[in-house]
PDB file of C-alpha atoms in Angstrom:
ATOM      1  CA  UNK A   2       0.000   0.000   0.000  1.00  0.00           C
ATOM      2  CA  UNK A   3       1.115   3.554  -0.558  1.00  0.00           C
ATOM      3  CA  UNK A   4       0.028   7.128  -0.058  1.00  0.00           C
ATOM      4  CA  UNK A   5      -0.647   9.564  -2.883  1.00  0.00           C
ATOM      5  CA  UNK A   6      -0.022  13.023  -1.468  1.00  0.00           C
ATOM      6  CA  UNK A   7      -1.493  15.895  -3.451  1.00  0.00           C
ATOM      7  CA  UNK A   8      -0.956  19.485  -2.371  1.00  0.00           C
ATOM      8  CA  UNK A   9      -4.220  21.476  -2.109  1.00  0.00           C
ATOM      9  CA  UNK A  10      -3.210  23.443  -5.219  1.00  0.00           C
ATOM     10  CA  UNK A  11      -1.732  20.655  -7.327  1.00  0.00           C
ATOM     11  CA  UNK A  12      -1.775  20.996 -11.109  1.00  0.00           C
ATOM     12  CA  UNK A  13      -3.496  17.938 -12.579  1.00  0.00           C
ATOM     13  CA  UNK A  14      -6.249  16.900 -14.952  1.00  0.00           C
ATOM     14  CA  UNK A  15      -8.583  13.870 -14.800  1.00  0.00           C
ATOM     15  CA  UNK A  16      -6.999  12.213 -17.840  1.00  0.00           C
ATOM     16  CA  UNK A  17      -3.432  12.693 -16.628  1.00  0.00           C
ATOM     17  CA  UNK A  18      -4.356  11.627 -13.098  1.00  0.00           C
ATOM     18  CA  UNK A  19      -5.940   8.408 -14.297  1.00  0.00           C
ATOM     19  CA  UNK A  20      -2.850   7.674 -16.371  1.00  0.00           C
ATOM     20  CA  UNK A  21      -0.268   7.928 -13.594  1.00  0.00           C
ATOM     21  CA  UNK A  22       0.715   4.515 -12.187  1.00  0.00           C
ATOM     22  CA  UNK A  23      -0.130   5.351  -8.585  1.00  0.00           C
ATOM     23  CA  UNK A  24      -3.768   6.077  -9.407  1.00  0.00           C
ATOM     24  CA  UNK A  25      -4.145   2.471 -10.548  1.00  0.00           C
ATOM     25  CA  UNK A  26      -3.897   1.497  -6.871  1.00  0.00           C
ATOM     26  CA  UNK A  27      -7.634   2.100  -6.710  1.00  0.00           C
ATOM     27  CA  UNK A  28      -8.127  -0.806  -9.054  1.00  0.00           C
ATOM     28  CA  UNK A  29      -5.616  -3.180  -7.450  1.00  0.00           C
ATOM     29  CA  UNK A  30      -6.893  -3.261  -3.885  1.00  0.00           C
ATOM     30  CA  UNK A  31      -4.304  -0.804  -2.546  1.00  0.00           C
ATOM     31  CA  UNK A  32      -4.898   2.220  -0.329  1.00  0.00           C
ATOM     32  CA  UNK A  33      -5.248   5.637  -1.950  1.00  0.00           C
ATOM     33  CA  UNK A  34      -4.941   8.674   0.282  1.00  0.00           C
ATOM     34  CA  UNK A  35      -5.395  12.141  -1.173  1.00  0.00           C
ATOM     35  CA  UNK A  36      -4.137  14.769   1.212  1.00  0.00           C
ATOM     36  CA  UNK A  37      -6.641  17.571   1.771  1.00  0.00           C
ATOM     37  CA  UNK A  38      -5.872  19.090   5.147  1.00  0.00           C
ATOM     38  CA  UNK A  39      -8.562  21.734   4.707  1.00  0.00           C
ATOM     39  CA  UNK A  40     -11.253  19.139   5.361  1.00  0.00           C
ATOM     40  CA  UNK A  41      -9.697  18.320   8.769  1.00  0.00           C
ATOM     41  CA  UNK A  42      -9.841  21.903  10.021  1.00  0.00           C
ATOM     42  CA  UNK A  43     -12.096  22.874  12.922  1.00  0.00           C
ATOM     43  CA  UNK A  44     -13.217  25.941  10.944  1.00  0.00           C
ATOM     44  CA  UNK A  45     -14.544  23.813   8.094  1.00  0.00           C
ATOM     45  CA  UNK A  46     -16.313  21.449  10.486  1.00  0.00           C
ATOM     46  CA  UNK A  47     -17.782  24.460  12.288  1.00  0.00           C
ATOM     47  CA  UNK A  48     -19.037  25.903   8.991  1.00  0.00           C
ATOM     48  CA  UNK A  49     -20.775  22.638   8.095  1.00  0.00           C
ATOM     49  CA  UNK A  50     -22.435  22.477  11.504  1.00  0.00           C
ATOM     50  CA  UNK A  51     -23.425  26.161  11.349  1.00  0.00           C
ATOM     51  CA  UNK A  52     -25.168  25.685   8.006  1.00  0.00           C
ATOM     52  CA  UNK A  53     -27.063  22.689   9.380  1.00  0.00           C
ATOM     53  CA  UNK A  54     -28.509  24.925  12.107  1.00  0.00           C
ATOM     54  CA  UNK A  55     -29.619  27.657   9.687  1.00  0.00           C
ATOM     55  CA  UNK A  56     -32.476  27.829   7.174  1.00  0.00           C
ATOM     56  CA  UNK A  57     -31.867  26.114   3.853  1.00  0.00           C
ATOM     57  CA  UNK A  58     -29.282  27.764   1.584  1.00  0.00           C
ATOM     58  CA  UNK A  59     -30.856  28.929  -1.689  1.00  0.00           C
ATOM     59  CA  UNK A  60     -27.782  30.509  -3.265  1.00  0.00           C
ATOM     60  CA  UNK A  61     -24.062  30.613  -2.494  1.00  0.00           C
ATOM     61  CA  UNK A  62     -20.926  32.343  -3.697  1.00  0.00           C
ATOM     62  CA  UNK A  63     -17.319  31.262  -3.096  1.00  0.00           C
ATOM     63  CA  UNK A  64     -14.455  33.606  -3.957  1.00  0.00           C
ATOM     64  CA  UNK A  65     -10.736  32.934  -3.740  1.00  0.00           C
ATOM     65  CA  UNK A  66      -8.051  35.419  -4.751  1.00  0.00           C
ATOM     66  CA  UNK A  67      -4.262  35.309  -4.645  1.00  0.00           C
ATOM     67  CA  UNK A  68      -1.180  36.534  -6.415  1.00  0.00           C
ATOM     68  CA  UNK A  69       0.710  34.466  -8.982  1.00  0.00           C
ATOM     69  CA  UNK A  70       2.403  31.834  -6.804  1.00  0.00           C
ATOM     70  CA  UNK A  71       6.161  31.532  -7.348  1.00  0.00           C
ATOM     71  CA  UNK A  72       5.871  33.720 -10.462  1.00  0.00           C
ATOM     72  CA  UNK A  73       4.668  30.833 -12.634  1.00  0.00           C
ATOM     73  CA  UNK A  74       1.047  30.120 -11.749  1.00  0.00           C
ATOM     74  CA  UNK A  75       0.012  32.309 -14.690  1.00  0.00           C
ATOM     75  CA  UNK A  76       1.537  29.812 -17.131  1.00  0.00           C
ATOM     76  CA  UNK A  77      -1.291  27.290 -17.521  1.00  0.00           C
ATOM     77  CA  UNK A  78       0.963  24.827 -19.343  1.00  0.00           C
ATOM     78  CA  UNK A  79       2.966  24.498 -16.119  1.00  0.00           C
ATOM     79  CA  UNK A  80       0.449  25.353 -13.410  1.00  0.00           C
ATOM     80  CA  UNK A  81      -2.583  23.567 -14.787  1.00  0.00           C
ATOM     81  CA  UNK A  82      -5.991  25.086 -15.416  1.00  0.00           C
ATOM     82  CA  UNK A  83      -7.335  27.194 -12.486  1.00  0.00           C
ATOM     83  CA  UNK A  84     -10.114  24.709 -11.758  1.00  0.00           C
ATOM     84  CA  UNK A  85      -7.415  22.126 -10.956  1.00  0.00           C
ATOM     85  CA  UNK A  86      -5.032  24.413  -9.075  1.00  0.00           C
ATOM     86  CA  UNK A  87      -8.132  25.358  -7.058  1.00  0.00           C
ATOM     87  CA  UNK A  88      -9.342  21.788  -6.609  1.00  0.00           C
ATOM     88  CA  UNK A  89      -9.475  22.028  -2.809  1.00  0.00           C
ATOM     89  CA  UNK A  90     -12.195  24.694  -3.085  1.00  0.00           C
ATOM     90  CA  UNK A  91     -14.296  22.302  -5.189  1.00  0.00           C
ATOM     91  CA  UNK A  92     -13.910  19.773  -2.373  1.00  0.00           C
ATOM     92  CA  UNK A  93     -15.291  22.363   0.050  1.00  0.00           C
ATOM     93  CA  UNK A  94     -18.343  22.817  -2.184  1.00  0.00           C
ATOM     94  CA  UNK A  95     -18.831  19.042  -2.239  1.00  0.00           C
ATOM     95  CA  UNK A  96     -18.698  18.717   1.553  1.00  0.00           C
ATOM     96  CA  UNK A  97     -21.305  21.471   1.907  1.00  0.00           C
ATOM     97  CA  UNK A  98     -23.700  20.627  -0.934  1.00  0.00           C
ATOM     98  CA  UNK A  99     -22.856  17.181  -2.293  1.00  0.00           C
ATOM     99  CA  UNK A 100     -22.528  16.467  -6.007  1.00  0.00           C
ATOM    100  CA  UNK A 101     -22.855  19.411  -8.379  1.00  0.00           C
ATOM    101  CA  UNK A 102     -23.031  19.976 -12.118  1.00  0.00           C
ATOM    102  CA  UNK A 103     -21.392  22.807 -14.047  1.00  0.00           C
ATOM    103  CA  UNK A 104     -23.919  25.118 -15.710  1.00  0.00           C
ATOM    104  CA  UNK A 105     -21.459  27.573 -17.247  1.00  0.00           C
ATOM    105  CA  UNK A 106     -17.894  28.798 -16.894  1.00  0.00           C
ATOM    106  CA  UNK A 107     -15.859  31.697 -18.235  1.00  0.00           C
ATOM    107  CA  UNK A 108     -12.170  32.558 -18.266  1.00  0.00           C
ATOM    108  CA  UNK A 109     -10.735  36.077 -18.154  1.00  0.00           C
ATOM    109  CA  UNK A 110      -7.090  36.380 -19.171  1.00  0.00           C
ATOM    110  CA  UNK A 111      -5.118  39.589 -18.956  1.00  0.00           C
ATOM    111  CA  UNK A 112      -1.390  40.240 -18.934  1.00  0.00           C
ATOM    112  CA  UNK A 113      -1.117  40.022 -15.147  1.00  0.00           C
ATOM    113  CA  UNK A 114      -4.390  38.358 -14.195  1.00  0.00           C
ATOM    114  CA  UNK A 115      -6.299  35.095 -14.612  1.00  0.00           C
ATOM    115  CA  UNK A 116      -9.875  34.846 -13.356  1.00  0.00           C
ATOM    116  CA  UNK A 117     -12.233  31.922 -13.792  1.00  0.00           C
ATOM    117  CA  UNK A 118     -15.876  31.996 -12.746  1.00  0.00           C
ATOM    118  CA  UNK A 119     -18.188  28.995 -12.851  1.00  0.00           C
ATOM    119  CA  UNK A 120     -21.824  28.482 -11.958  1.00  0.00           C
ATOM    120  CA  UNK A 121     -22.336  25.161 -10.204  1.00  0.00           C
ATOM    121  CA  UNK A 122     -25.764  23.648  -9.578  1.00  0.00           C
ATOM    122  CA  UNK A 123     -26.705  21.338  -6.736  1.00  0.00           C
ATOM    123  CA  UNK A 124     -28.913  18.335  -7.448  1.00  0.00           C
ATOM    124  CA  UNK A 125     -31.973  20.480  -6.661  1.00  0.00           C
ATOM    125  CA  UNK A 126     -30.693  23.297  -8.933  1.00  0.00           C
ATOM    126  CA  UNK A 127     -29.480  25.742  -6.273  1.00  0.00           C
ATOM    127  CA  UNK A 128     -26.734  27.937  -7.844  1.00  0.00           C
ATOM    128  CA  UNK A 129     -23.223  28.307  -6.463  1.00  0.00           C
ATOM    129  CA  UNK A 130     -20.935  30.913  -8.021  1.00  0.00           C
ATOM    130  CA  UNK A 131     -17.336  29.674  -7.791  1.00  0.00           C
ATOM    131  CA  UNK A 132     -14.490  32.106  -8.548  1.00  0.00           C
ATOM    132  CA  UNK A 133     -10.699  31.759  -8.637  1.00  0.00           C
ATOM    133  CA  UNK A 134      -9.015  35.114  -9.246  1.00  0.00           C
ATOM    134  CA  UNK A 135      -5.233  35.478  -9.433  1.00  0.00           C
ATOM    135  CA  UNK A 136      -3.355  38.622 -10.313  1.00  0.00           C
ATOM    136  CA  UNK A 137      -0.069  40.365  -9.745  1.00  0.00           C
ATOM    137  CA  UNK A 138      -0.028  41.876  -6.262  1.00  0.00           C
ATOM    138  CA  UNK A 139      -3.403  40.407  -5.233  1.00  0.00           C
ATOM    139  CA  UNK A 140      -3.878  39.717  -1.527  1.00  0.00           C
ATOM    140  CA  UNK A 141      -4.735  36.147  -0.544  1.00  0.00           C
ATOM    141  CA  UNK A 142      -8.334  35.898   0.584  1.00  0.00           C
ATOM    142  CA  UNK A 143     -11.126  33.356   0.801  1.00  0.00           C
ATOM    143  CA  UNK A 144     -14.788  33.916   1.523  1.00  0.00           C
ATOM    144  CA  UNK A 145     -18.255  32.473   1.073  1.00  0.00           C
ATOM    145  CA  UNK A 146     -21.625  34.226   0.981  1.00  0.00           C
ATOM    146  CA  UNK A 147     -24.878  32.380   1.538  1.00  0.00           C
ATOM    147  CA  UNK A 148     -28.459  33.464   0.876  1.00  0.00           C
ATOM    148  CA  UNK A 149     -30.925  31.580   3.055  1.00  0.00           C
ATOM    149  CA  UNK A 150     -34.521  30.515   2.533  1.00  0.00           C
ATOM    150  CA  UNK A 151     -35.840  33.020   5.085  1.00  0.00           C
ATOM    151  CA  UNK A 152     -34.253  35.918   3.167  1.00  0.00           C
ATOM    152  CA  UNK A 153     -31.297  36.363   5.515  1.00  0.00           C
ATOM    153  CA  UNK A 154     -27.646  36.270   4.465  1.00  0.00           C
ATOM    154  CA  UNK A 155     -24.585  34.699   6.024  1.00  0.00           C
ATOM    155  CA  UNK A 156     -20.898  35.416   5.322  1.00  0.00           C
ATOM    156  CA  UNK A 157     -17.976  33.125   6.065  1.00  0.00           C
ATOM    157  CA  UNK A 158     -15.553  33.723   7.651  1.00  0.00           C
ATOM    158  CA  UNK A 159     -16.962  36.342  10.017  1.00  0.00           C
ATOM    159  CA  UNK A 160     -14.543  39.224  10.544  1.00  0.00           C
ATOM    160  CA  UNK A 161     -13.016  39.173  14.011  1.00  0.00           C
ATOM    161  CA  UNK A 162     -10.371  41.586  15.320  1.00  0.00           C
ATOM    162  CA  UNK A 163      -6.932  40.201  16.056  1.00  0.00           C
ATOM    163  CA  UNK A 164      -5.970  40.641  19.745  1.00  0.00           C
ATOM    164  CA  UNK A 165      -2.521  41.926  18.805  1.00  0.00           C
ATOM    165  CA  UNK A 166      -3.068  44.053  15.711  1.00  0.00           C
ATOM    166  CA  UNK A 167      -6.808  44.598  15.351  1.00  0.00           C
ATOM    167  CA  UNK A 168      -6.728  43.189  11.818  1.00  0.00           C
ATOM    168  CA  UNK A 169      -9.273  40.670  10.541  1.00  0.00           C
ATOM    169  CA  UNK A 170      -8.361  37.055  11.100  1.00  0.00           C
ATOM    170  CA  UNK A 171      -9.856  33.825   9.860  1.00  0.00           C
ATOM    171  CA  UNK A 172      -9.326  30.871   7.570  1.00  0.00           C
ATOM    172  CA  UNK A 173      -6.626  30.923   4.946  1.00  0.00           C
ATOM    173  CA  UNK A 174      -7.435  31.069   1.214  1.00  0.00           C
ATOM    174  CA  UNK A 175      -7.946  27.300   1.112  1.00  0.00           C
ATOM    175  CA  UNK A 176     -10.697  27.657   3.663  1.00  0.00           C
ATOM    176  CA  UNK A 177      -8.106  26.525   6.188  1.00  0.00           C
ATOM    177  CA  UNK A 178      -7.093  27.894   9.563  1.00  0.00           C
ATOM    178  CA  UNK A 179      -4.001  29.961  10.184  1.00  0.00           C
ATOM    179  CA  UNK A 180      -2.805  32.843   8.048  1.00  0.00           C
ATOM    180  CA  UNK A 181      -0.529  33.492   5.084  1.00  0.00           C
ATOM    181  CA  UNK A 182       2.536  34.059   7.284  1.00  0.00           C
ATOM    182  CA  UNK A 183       2.232  31.297   9.855  1.00  0.00           C
ATOM    183  CA  UNK A 184       0.479  28.753   7.640  1.00  0.00           C
ATOM    184  CA  UNK A 185      -2.146  26.243   8.742  1.00  0.00           C
ATOM    185  CA  UNK A 186      -2.398  25.162  12.396  1.00  0.00           C
ATOM    186  CA  UNK A 187       0.112  22.594  13.608  1.00  0.00           C
ATOM    187  CA  UNK A 188      -0.869  18.946  13.583  1.00  0.00           C
ATOM    188  CA  UNK A 189      -2.954  18.912  10.400  1.00  0.00           C
ATOM    189  CA  UNK A 190      -0.468  16.918   8.341  1.00  0.00           C
ATOM    190  CA  UNK A 191      -0.032  14.503  11.250  1.00  0.00           C
ATOM    191  CA  UNK A 192      -3.813  14.082  11.406  1.00  0.00           C
ATOM    192  CA  UNK A 193      -3.840  13.263   7.708  1.00  0.00           C
ATOM    193  CA  UNK A 194      -1.043  10.710   8.196  1.00  0.00           C
ATOM    194  CA  UNK A 195      -2.921   9.104  11.090  1.00  0.00           C
ATOM    195  CA  UNK A 196      -5.981   8.825   8.865  1.00  0.00           C
ATOM    196  CA  UNK A 197      -3.887   7.002   6.269  1.00  0.00           C
ATOM    197  CA  UNK A 198      -2.472   4.646   8.909  1.00  0.00           C
ATOM    198  CA  UNK A 199      -5.969   3.891  10.169  1.00  0.00           C
ATOM    199  CA  UNK A 200      -6.887   2.872   6.616  1.00  0.00           C
ATOM    200  CA  UNK A 201      -3.907   0.510   6.475  1.00  0.00           C
ATOM    201  CA  UNK A 202      -4.990  -1.066   9.759  1.00  0.00           C
ATOM    202  CA  UNK A 203      -8.492  -1.629   8.431  1.00  0.00           C
ATOM    203  CA  UNK A 204     -10.013   0.762  10.971  1.00  0.00           C
ATOM    204  CA  UNK A 205     -11.866   2.846   8.372  1.00  0.00           C
ATOM    205  CA  UNK A 206     -15.158   1.399   7.182  1.00  0.00           C
ATOM    206  CA  UNK A 207     -15.434   0.402   3.536  1.00  0.00           C
ATOM    207  CA  UNK A 208     -18.417   2.729   3.203  1.00  0.00           C
ATOM    208  CA  UNK A 209     -16.265   5.687   4.264  1.00  0.00           C
ATOM    209  CA  UNK A 210     -13.522   4.669   1.831  1.00  0.00           C
ATOM    210  CA  UNK A 211     -16.092   4.457  -0.964  1.00  0.00           C
ATOM    211  CA  UNK A 212     -17.473   7.893  -0.063  1.00  0.00           C
ATOM    212  CA  UNK A 213     -13.989   9.410  -0.169  1.00  0.00           C
ATOM    213  CA  UNK A 214     -13.253   7.817  -3.537  1.00  0.00           C
ATOM    214  CA  UNK A 215     -16.551   9.157  -4.909  1.00  0.00           C
ATOM    215  CA  UNK A 216     -15.727  12.668  -3.656  1.00  0.00           C
ATOM    216  CA  UNK A 217     -12.227  12.666  -5.170  1.00  0.00           C
ATOM    217  CA  UNK A 218     -13.362  11.432  -8.584  1.00  0.00           C
ATOM    218  CA  UNK A 219     -16.434  13.672  -8.697  1.00  0.00           C
ATOM    219  CA  UNK A 220     -14.427  16.817  -7.886  1.00  0.00           C
ATOM    220  CA  UNK A 221     -11.937  15.946 -10.631  1.00  0.00           C
ATOM    221  CA  UNK A 222     -14.812  15.583 -13.083  1.00  0.00           C
ATOM    222  CA  UNK A 223     -16.226  18.967 -12.026  1.00  0.00           C
ATOM    223  CA  UNK A 224     -12.819  20.620 -12.503  1.00  0.00           C
ATOM    224  CA  UNK A 225     -12.552  19.072 -15.956  1.00  0.00           C
ATOM    225  CA  UNK A 226     -16.017  20.270 -16.964  1.00  0.00           C
ATOM    226  CA  UNK A 227     -15.204  23.807 -15.761  1.00  0.00           C
ATOM    227  CA  UNK A 228     -12.122  23.776 -17.982  1.00  0.00           C
ATOM    228  CA  UNK A 229     -14.086  22.431 -20.954  1.00  0.00           C
ATOM    229  CA  UNK A 230     -16.831  25.065 -20.747  1.00  0.00           C
ATOM    230  CA  UNK A 231     -14.422  27.928 -20.039  1.00  0.00           C
ATOM    231  CA  UNK A 232     -12.314  27.145 -23.097  1.00  0.00           C
ATOM    232  CA  UNK A 233     -15.061  26.563 -25.680  1.00  0.00           C
TER     233      UNK A 233
END
């Protein structure tokens, strides 16, 4: 058995992923572990629980912005299409709303900016606007806006003053805890490793393994459909 570690902003495509030898572990009875530390974060769990306690969401918007990472993210031949470099944000949508379809997608390309916007639809046709916006000098930020059935609105993350500087604090651009300077909270990678070890020991139910596999493959398909529609 082995572990396939994928950074939250890895550059991949469904076809290439299915071709790499390690992915074939799924079909040979081996253990596949895709690292996605954002799903282990207390903030993400809190968001899921908060939404359960509120009226039904009728519309949502997710926006991520950042600068060009390492001066090469703007080169799509090297970085991958934005829907794949932003795959972890599709996983967040899945954990909140389940499977989605892609209604439309558009790509804006400028000299120092790449912005992709997609409209995703839940199974009961509720729209989710999903945006990845990268440009030279952009600040890293992540946020979600929800419109609820009773007419109220809810923003995540809520702005809270920092005890030391009075500046807003909250999840990182992946929807993760921590900030751009200090990174995610300590222990997240260890938690992911422990999850993998529990799979090797047979402590994770087959149903849970099947659910994880379905999530991984579905999110890859969504990313591929976003790319297809945005490049028509």
